[in-house]
PDB file of C-alpha atoms in Angstrom:
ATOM      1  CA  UNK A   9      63.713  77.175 151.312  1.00 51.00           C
ATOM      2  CA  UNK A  10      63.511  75.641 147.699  1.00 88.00           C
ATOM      3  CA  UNK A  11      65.165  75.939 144.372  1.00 94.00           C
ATOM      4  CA  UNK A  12      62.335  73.935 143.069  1.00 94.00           C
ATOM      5  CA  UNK A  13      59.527  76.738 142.700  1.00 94.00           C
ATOM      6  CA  UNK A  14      58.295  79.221 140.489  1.00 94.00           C
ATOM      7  CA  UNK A  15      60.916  82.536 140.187  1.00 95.00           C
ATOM      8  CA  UNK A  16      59.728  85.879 138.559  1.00 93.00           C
ATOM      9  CA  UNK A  17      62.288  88.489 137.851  1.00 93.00           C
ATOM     10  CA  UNK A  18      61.853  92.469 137.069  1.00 88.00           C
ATOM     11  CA  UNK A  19      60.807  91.654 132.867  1.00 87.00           C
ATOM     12  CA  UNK A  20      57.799  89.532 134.221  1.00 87.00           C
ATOM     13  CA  UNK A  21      59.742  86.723 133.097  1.00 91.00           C
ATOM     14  CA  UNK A  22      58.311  83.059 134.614  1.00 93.00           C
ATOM     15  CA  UNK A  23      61.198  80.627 135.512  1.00 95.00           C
ATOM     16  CA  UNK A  24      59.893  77.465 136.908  1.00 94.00           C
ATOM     17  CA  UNK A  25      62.543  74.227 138.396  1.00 95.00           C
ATOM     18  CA  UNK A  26      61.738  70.883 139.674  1.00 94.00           C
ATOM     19  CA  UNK A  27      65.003  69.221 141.501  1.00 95.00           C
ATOM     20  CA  UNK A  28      66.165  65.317 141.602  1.00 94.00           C
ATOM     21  CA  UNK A  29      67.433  65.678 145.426  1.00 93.00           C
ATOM     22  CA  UNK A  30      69.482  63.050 145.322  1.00 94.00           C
ATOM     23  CA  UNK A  31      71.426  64.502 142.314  1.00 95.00           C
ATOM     24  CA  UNK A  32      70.932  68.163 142.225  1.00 96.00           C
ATOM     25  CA  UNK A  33      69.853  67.860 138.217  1.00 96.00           C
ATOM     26  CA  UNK A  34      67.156  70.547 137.353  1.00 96.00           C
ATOM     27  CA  UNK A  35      64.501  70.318 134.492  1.00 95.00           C
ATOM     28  CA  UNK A  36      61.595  73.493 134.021  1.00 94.00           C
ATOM     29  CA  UNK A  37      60.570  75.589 131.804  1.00 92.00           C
ATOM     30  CA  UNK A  38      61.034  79.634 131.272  1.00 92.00           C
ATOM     31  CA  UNK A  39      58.214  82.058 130.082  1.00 87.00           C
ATOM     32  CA  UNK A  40      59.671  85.153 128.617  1.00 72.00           C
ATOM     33  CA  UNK A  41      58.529  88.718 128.198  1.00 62.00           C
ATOM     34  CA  UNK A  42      61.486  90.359 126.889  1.00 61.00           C
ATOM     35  CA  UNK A  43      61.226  89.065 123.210  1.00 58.00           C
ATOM     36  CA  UNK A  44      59.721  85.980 122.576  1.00 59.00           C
ATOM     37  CA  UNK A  45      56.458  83.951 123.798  1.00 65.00           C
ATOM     38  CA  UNK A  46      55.880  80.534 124.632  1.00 76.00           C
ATOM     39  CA  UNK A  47      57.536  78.486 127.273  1.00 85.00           C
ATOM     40  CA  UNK A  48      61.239  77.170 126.399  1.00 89.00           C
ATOM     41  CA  UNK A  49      63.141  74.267 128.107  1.00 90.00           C
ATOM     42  CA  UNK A  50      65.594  74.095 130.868  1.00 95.00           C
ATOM     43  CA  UNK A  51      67.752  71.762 132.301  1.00 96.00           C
ATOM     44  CA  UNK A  52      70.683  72.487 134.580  1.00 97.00           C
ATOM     45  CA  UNK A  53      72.761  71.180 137.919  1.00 98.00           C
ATOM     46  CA  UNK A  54      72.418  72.750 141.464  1.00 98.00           C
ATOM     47  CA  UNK A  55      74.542  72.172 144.813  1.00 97.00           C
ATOM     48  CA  UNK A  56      73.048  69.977 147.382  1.00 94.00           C
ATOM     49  CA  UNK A  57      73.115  71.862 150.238  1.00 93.00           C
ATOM     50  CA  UNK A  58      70.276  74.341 150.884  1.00 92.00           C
ATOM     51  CA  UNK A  59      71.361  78.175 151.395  1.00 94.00           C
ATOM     52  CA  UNK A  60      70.738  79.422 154.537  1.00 94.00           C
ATOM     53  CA  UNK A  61      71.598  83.109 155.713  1.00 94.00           C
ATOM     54  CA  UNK A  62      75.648  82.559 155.899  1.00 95.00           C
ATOM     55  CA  UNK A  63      75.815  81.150 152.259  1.00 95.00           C
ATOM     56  CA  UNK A  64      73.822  80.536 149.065  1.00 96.00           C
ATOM     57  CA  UNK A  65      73.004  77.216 147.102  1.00 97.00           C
ATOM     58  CA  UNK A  66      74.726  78.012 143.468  1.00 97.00           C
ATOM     59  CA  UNK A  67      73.113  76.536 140.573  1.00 98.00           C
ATOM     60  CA  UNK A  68      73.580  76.925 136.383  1.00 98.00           C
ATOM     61  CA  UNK A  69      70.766  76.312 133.410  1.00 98.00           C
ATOM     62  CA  UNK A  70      70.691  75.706 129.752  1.00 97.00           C
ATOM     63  CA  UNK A  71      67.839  77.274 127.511  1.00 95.00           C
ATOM     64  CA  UNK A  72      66.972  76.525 124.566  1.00 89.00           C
ATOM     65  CA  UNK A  73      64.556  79.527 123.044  1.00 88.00           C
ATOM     66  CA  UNK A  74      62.860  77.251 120.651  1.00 83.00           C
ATOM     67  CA  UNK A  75      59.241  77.742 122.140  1.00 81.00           C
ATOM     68  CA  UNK A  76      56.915  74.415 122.920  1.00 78.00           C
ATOM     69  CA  UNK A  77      53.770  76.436 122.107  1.00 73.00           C
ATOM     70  CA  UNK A  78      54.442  78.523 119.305  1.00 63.00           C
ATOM     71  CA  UNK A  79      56.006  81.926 120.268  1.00 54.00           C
ATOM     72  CA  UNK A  80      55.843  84.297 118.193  1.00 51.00           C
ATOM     73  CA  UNK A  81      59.925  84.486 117.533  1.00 52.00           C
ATOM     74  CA  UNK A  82      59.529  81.107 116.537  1.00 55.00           C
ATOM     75  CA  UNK A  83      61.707  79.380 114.179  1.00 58.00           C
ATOM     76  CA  UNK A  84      64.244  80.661 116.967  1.00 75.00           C
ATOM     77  CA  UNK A  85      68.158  79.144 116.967  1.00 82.00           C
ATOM     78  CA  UNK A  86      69.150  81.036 120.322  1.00 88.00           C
ATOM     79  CA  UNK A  87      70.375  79.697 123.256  1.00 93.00           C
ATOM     80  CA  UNK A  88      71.307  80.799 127.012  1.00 96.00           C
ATOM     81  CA  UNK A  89      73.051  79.729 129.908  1.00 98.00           C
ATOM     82  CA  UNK A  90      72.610  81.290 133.604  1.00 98.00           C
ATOM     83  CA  UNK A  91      74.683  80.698 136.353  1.00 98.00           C
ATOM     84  CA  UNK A  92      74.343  81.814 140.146  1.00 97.00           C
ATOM     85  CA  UNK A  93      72.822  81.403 143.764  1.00 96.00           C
ATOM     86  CA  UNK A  94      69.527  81.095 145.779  1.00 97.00           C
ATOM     87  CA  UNK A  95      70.027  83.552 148.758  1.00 95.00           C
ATOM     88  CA  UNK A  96      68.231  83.707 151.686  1.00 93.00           C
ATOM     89  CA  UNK A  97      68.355  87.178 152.643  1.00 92.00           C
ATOM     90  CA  UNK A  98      65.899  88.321 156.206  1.00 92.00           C
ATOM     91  CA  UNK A  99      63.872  85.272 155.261  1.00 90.00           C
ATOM     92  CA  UNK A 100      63.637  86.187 151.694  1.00 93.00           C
ATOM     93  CA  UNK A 101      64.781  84.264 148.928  1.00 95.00           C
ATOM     94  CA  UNK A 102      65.873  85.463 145.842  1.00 96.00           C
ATOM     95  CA  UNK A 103      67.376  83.853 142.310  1.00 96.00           C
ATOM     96  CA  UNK A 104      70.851  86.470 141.500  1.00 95.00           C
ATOM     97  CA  UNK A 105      71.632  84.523 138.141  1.00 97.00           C
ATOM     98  CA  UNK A 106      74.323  86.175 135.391  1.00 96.00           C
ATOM     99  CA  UNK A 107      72.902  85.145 132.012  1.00 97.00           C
ATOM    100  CA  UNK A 108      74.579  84.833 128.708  1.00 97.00           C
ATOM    101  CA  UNK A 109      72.661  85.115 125.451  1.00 94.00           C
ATOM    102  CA  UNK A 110      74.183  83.802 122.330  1.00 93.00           C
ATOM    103  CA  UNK A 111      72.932  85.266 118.982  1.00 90.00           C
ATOM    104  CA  UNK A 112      73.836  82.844 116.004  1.00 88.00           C
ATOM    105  CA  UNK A 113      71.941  84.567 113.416  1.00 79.00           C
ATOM    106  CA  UNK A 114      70.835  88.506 113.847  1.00 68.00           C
ATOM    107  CA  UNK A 115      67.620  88.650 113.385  1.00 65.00           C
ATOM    108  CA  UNK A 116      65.857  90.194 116.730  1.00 61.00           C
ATOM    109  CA  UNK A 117      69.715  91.591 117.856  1.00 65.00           C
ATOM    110  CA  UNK A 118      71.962  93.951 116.496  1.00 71.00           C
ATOM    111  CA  UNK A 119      75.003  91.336 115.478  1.00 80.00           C
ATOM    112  CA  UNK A 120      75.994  88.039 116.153  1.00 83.00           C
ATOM    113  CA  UNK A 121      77.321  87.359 119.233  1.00 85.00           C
ATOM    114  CA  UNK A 122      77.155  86.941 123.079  1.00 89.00           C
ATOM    115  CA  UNK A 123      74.509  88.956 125.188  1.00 91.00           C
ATOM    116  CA  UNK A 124      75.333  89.732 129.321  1.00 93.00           C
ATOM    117  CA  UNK A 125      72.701  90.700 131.814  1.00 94.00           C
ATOM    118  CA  UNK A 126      72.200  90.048 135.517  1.00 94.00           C
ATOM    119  CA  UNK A 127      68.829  88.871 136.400  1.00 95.00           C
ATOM    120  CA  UNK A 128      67.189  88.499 140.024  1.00 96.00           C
ATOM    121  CA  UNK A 129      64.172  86.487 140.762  1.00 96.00           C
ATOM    122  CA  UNK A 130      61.770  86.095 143.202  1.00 96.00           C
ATOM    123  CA  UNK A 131      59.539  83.261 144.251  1.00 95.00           C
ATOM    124  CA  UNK A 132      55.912  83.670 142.430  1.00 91.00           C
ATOM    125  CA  UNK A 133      52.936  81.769 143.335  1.00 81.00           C
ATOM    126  CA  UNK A 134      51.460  81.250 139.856  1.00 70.00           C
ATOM    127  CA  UNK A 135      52.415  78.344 137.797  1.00 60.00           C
ATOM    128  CA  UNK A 136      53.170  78.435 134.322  1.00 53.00           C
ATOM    129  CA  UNK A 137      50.302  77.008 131.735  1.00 48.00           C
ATOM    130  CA  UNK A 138      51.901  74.659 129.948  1.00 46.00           C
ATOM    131  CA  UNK A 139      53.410  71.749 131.248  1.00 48.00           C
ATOM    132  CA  UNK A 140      57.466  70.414 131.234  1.00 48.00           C
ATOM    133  CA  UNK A 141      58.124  68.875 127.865  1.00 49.00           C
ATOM    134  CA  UNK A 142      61.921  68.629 126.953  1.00 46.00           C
ATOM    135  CA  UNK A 143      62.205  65.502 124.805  1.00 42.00           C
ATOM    136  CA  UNK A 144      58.741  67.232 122.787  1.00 38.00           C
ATOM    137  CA  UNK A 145      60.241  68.751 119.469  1.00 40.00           C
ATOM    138  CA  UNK A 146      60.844  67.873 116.314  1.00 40.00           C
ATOM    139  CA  UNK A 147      63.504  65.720 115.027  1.00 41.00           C
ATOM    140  CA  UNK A 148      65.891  66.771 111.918  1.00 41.00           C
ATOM    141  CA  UNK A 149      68.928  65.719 109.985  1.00 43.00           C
ATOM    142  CA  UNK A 150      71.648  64.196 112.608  1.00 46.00           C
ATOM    143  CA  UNK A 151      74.154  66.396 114.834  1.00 64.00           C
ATOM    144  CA  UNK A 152      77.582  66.729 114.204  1.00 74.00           C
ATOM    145  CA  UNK A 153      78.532  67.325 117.750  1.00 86.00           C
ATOM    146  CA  UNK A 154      78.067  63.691 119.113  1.00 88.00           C
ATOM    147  CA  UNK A 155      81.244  62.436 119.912  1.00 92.00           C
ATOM    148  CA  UNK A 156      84.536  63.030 122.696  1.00 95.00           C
ATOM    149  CA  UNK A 157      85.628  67.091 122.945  1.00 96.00           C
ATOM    150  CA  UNK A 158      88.701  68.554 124.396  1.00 95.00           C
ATOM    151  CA  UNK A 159      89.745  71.676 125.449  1.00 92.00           C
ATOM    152  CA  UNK A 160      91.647  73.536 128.352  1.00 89.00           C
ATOM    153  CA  UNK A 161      89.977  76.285 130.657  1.00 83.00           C
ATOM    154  CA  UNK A 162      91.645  78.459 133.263  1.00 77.00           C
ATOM    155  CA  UNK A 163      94.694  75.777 133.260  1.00 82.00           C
ATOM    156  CA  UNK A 164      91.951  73.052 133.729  1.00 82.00           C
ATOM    157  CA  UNK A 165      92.114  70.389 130.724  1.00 89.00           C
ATOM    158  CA  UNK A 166      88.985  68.378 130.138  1.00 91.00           C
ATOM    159  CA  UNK A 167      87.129  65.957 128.012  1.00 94.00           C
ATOM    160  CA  UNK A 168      83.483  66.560 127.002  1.00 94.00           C
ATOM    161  CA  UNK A 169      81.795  63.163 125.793  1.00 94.00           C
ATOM    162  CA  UNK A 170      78.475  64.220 124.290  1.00 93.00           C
ATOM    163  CA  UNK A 171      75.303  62.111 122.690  1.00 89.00           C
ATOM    164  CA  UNK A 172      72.156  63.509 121.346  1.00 82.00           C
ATOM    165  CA  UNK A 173      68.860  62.530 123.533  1.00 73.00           C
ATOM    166  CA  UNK A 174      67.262  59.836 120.869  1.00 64.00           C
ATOM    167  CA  UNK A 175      63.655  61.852 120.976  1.00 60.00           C
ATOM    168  CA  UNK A 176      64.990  64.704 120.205  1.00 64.00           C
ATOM    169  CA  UNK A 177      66.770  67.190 117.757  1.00 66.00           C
ATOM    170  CA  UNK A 178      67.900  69.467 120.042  1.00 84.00           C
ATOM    171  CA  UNK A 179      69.021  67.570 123.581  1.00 88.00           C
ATOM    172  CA  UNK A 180      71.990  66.548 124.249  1.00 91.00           C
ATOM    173  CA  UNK A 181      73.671  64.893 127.315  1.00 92.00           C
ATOM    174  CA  UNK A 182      76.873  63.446 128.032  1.00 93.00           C
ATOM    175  CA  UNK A 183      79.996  63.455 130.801  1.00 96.00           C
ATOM    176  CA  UNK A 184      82.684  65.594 131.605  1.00 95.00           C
ATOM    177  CA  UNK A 185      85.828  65.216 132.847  1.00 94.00           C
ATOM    178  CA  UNK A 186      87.986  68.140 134.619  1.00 86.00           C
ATOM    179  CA  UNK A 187      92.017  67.169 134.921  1.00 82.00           C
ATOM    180  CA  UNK A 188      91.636  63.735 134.826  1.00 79.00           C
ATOM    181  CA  UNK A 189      89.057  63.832 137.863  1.00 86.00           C
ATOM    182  CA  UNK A 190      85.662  62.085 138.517  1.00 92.00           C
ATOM    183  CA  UNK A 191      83.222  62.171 135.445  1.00 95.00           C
ATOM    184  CA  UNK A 192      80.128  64.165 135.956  1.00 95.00           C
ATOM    185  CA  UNK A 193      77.449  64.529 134.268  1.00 95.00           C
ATOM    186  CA  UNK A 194      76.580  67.106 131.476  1.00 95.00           C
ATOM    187  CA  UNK A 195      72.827  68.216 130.210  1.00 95.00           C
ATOM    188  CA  UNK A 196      71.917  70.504 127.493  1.00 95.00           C
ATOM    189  CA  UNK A 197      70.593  71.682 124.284  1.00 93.00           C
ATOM    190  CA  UNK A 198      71.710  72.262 121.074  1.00 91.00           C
ATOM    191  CA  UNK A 199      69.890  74.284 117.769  1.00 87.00           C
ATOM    192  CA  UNK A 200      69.314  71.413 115.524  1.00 80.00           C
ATOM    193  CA  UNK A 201      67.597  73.085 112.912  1.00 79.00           C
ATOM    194  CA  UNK A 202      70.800  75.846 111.929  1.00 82.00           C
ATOM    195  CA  UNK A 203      72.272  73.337 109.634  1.00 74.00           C
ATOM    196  CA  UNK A 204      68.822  72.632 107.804  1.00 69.00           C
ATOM    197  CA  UNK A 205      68.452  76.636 107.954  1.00 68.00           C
ATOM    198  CA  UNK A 206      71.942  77.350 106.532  1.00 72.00           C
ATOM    199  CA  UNK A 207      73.452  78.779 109.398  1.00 82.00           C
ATOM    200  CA  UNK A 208      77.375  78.988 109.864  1.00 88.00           C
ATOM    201  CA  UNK A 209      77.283  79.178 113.333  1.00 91.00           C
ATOM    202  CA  UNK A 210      74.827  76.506 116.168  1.00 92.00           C
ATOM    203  CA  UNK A 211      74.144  77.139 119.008  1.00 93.00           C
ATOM    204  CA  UNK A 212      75.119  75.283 121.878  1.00 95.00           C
ATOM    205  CA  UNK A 213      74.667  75.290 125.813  1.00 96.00           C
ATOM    206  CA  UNK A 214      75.523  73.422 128.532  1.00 97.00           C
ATOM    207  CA  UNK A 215      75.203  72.471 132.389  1.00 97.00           C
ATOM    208  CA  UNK A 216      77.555  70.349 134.600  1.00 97.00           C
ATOM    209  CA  UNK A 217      79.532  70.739 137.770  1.00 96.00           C
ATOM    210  CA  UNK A 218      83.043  69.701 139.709  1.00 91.00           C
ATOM    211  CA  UNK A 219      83.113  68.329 142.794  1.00 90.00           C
ATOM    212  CA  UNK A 220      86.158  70.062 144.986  1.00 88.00           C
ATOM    213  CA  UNK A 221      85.954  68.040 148.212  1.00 88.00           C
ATOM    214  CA  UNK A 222      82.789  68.957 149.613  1.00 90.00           C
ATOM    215  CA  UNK A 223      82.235  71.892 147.565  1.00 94.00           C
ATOM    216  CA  UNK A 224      79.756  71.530 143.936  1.00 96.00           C
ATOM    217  CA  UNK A 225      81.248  74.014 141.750  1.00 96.00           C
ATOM    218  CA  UNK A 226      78.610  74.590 139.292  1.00 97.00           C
ATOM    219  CA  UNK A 227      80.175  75.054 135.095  1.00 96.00           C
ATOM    220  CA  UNK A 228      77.953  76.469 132.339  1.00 97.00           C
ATOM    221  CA  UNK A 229      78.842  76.641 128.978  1.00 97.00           C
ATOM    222  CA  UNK A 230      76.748  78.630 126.217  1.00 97.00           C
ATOM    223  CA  UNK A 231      78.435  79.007 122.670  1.00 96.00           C
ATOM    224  CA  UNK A 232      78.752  78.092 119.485  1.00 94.00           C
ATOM    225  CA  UNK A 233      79.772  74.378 117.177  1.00 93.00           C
ATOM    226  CA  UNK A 234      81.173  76.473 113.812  1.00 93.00           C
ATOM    227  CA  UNK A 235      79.897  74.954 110.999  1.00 90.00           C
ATOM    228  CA  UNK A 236      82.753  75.479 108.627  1.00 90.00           C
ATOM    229  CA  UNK A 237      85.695  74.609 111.097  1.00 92.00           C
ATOM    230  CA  UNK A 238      83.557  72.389 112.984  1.00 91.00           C
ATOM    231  CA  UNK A 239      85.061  73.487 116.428  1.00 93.00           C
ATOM    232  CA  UNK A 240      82.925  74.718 119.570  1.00 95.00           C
ATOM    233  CA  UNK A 241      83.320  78.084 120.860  1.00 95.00           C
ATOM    234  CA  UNK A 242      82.427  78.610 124.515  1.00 95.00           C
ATOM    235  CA  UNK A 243      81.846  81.210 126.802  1.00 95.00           C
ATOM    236  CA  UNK A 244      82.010  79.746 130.449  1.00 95.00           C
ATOM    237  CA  UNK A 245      80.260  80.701 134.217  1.00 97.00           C
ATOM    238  CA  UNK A 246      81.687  79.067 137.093  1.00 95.00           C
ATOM    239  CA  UNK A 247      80.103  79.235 140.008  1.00 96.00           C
ATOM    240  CA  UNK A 248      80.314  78.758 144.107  1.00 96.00           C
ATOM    241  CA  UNK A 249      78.801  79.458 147.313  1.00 96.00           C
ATOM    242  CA  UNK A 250      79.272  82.531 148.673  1.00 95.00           C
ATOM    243  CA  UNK A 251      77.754  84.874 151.785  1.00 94.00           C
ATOM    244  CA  UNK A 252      75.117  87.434 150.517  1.00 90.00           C
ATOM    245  CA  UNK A 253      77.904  90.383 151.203  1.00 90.00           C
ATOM    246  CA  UNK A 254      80.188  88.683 149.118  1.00 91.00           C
ATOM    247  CA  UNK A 255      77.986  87.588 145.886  1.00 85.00           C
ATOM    248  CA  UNK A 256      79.894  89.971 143.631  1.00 87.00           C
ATOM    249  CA  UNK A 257      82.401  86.889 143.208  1.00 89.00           C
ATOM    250  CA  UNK A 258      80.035  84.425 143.223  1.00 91.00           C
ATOM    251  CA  UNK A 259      80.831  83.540 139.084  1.00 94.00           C
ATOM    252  CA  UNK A 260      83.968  83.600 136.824  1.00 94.00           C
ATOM    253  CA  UNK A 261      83.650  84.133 133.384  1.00 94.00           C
ATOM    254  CA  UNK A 262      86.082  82.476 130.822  1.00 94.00           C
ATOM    255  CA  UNK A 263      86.371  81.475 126.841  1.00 93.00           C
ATOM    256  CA  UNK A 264      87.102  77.954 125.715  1.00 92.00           C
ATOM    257  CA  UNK A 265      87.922  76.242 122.555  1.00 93.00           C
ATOM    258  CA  UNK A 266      87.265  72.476 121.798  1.00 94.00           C
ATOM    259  CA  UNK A 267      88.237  70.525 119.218  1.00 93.00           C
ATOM    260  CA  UNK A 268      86.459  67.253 118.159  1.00 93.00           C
ATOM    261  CA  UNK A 269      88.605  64.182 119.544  1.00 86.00           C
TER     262      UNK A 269
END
């Protein structure tokens, strides 16, 4: 019983995950059919406990769809965030993820905005052909988003401390901080290349989690740093353990504003 395999789901779409099991951070890479080609980064959080048929192992990722081989969408400025659990179902395991796709410039979508869609994956023997490359991208003119974020989120205030990864235009990590509560860490991507390419809006997404005694809530945020206001626009999955009967409440969805610190 693994997270850290390779997933399918119903578009043919490859999602592969490696774990740290002493931290539950994820790294991979997904393959998608459904517009682009290539293989795009991932990085996310998971809980530590494995599921087992009473209750699932909730996890969240960040993509960024700027492809390491040269899709064919590419220059992209997308990014997504999925949130969910690993069920073990009869002996079967399956991926039930809620994704959010966020559209800063319409150019393969109808408008700007935020796409939903529930996905479901299942394990898949074949590996993907390219190998796990986050920090392997072009740099560009510096990030305005480094720096200390606040914002409050279903009556939860927190601070988001972010940095940009040094190899990189487009990674960022940092630390969160729910209610004045443990820091945890945050992972993450950000489109690098929109202010270079003119764009009002850049995309940003994020992973983290809360612990809640012995619970890991898993938090993903996927939105937007506007360019012209300079504040960051979220839309947020939250996401627990739950049985298989009961995964219809597995993830809350919520909006956020932050303003730079």
């Amino acid at each position: 019983m693994a997270i850290a395999q390779n997933w399918h789901n119903s578009y043919g779409s490859l999602l592969t995950l490696e774990l740290n099991n002493k931290t539950g951070a994820l790294i991979g890479t997904y393959a998608s059919t459904t517009g682009g080609t290539g293989t795009y980064d991932v990085v996310g959080w998971c809980a530590l406990n494995s599921a087992t048929e009473a209750i699932g192992q909730p996890l969240c990722i960040s993509i960024l769809w700027r492809s390491n081989d040269g899709g064919k969408s590419d220059p992209s400025h997308e990014v997504s965030m999925m949130a969910g659990q690993l069920f073990l179902i009869d002996g079967a395991e399956s991926l039930v993820l809620n994704h959010m796709f966020i559209e800063t410039k319409a150019a393969t979508t109808p408008a700007l905005g935020n796409y939903p869609d529930k996905l479901v994956f299942f394990p898949y023997p074949q590996g993907p052909t390219t190998q796990i490359k986050i920090a392997d991208m072009p740099t560009t003119q510096a990030s305005t988003l480094p720096g200390s974020w606040s914002g409050t989120i279903q009556d939860k205030k927190f601070t988001l401390e972010l940095q940009a990864t040094p190899e990189s235009a487009t990674g960022l990590s940092g630390t969160i901080c729910f209610d004045n509560g443990p820091t945890e860490y945050i992972t993450g991507f950000t489109d690098g290349f929109a202010q270079t390419d003119g764009f009002a809006r850049q995309g940003v997404t994020l992973s983290t989690f809360r612990n809640e005694g012995e619970e890991r809530i898993l938090v993903a945020m996927a939105g937007y740093l506007d360019l012209r206001t300079q504040k960051l626009y979220f839309n947020q999955f939250e996401t627990r353990a739950t049985s298989p009967d009961n995964k219809w409440y597995q993830t809350v969805i919520a909006g956020v504003e932050l303003i730079k610190k």
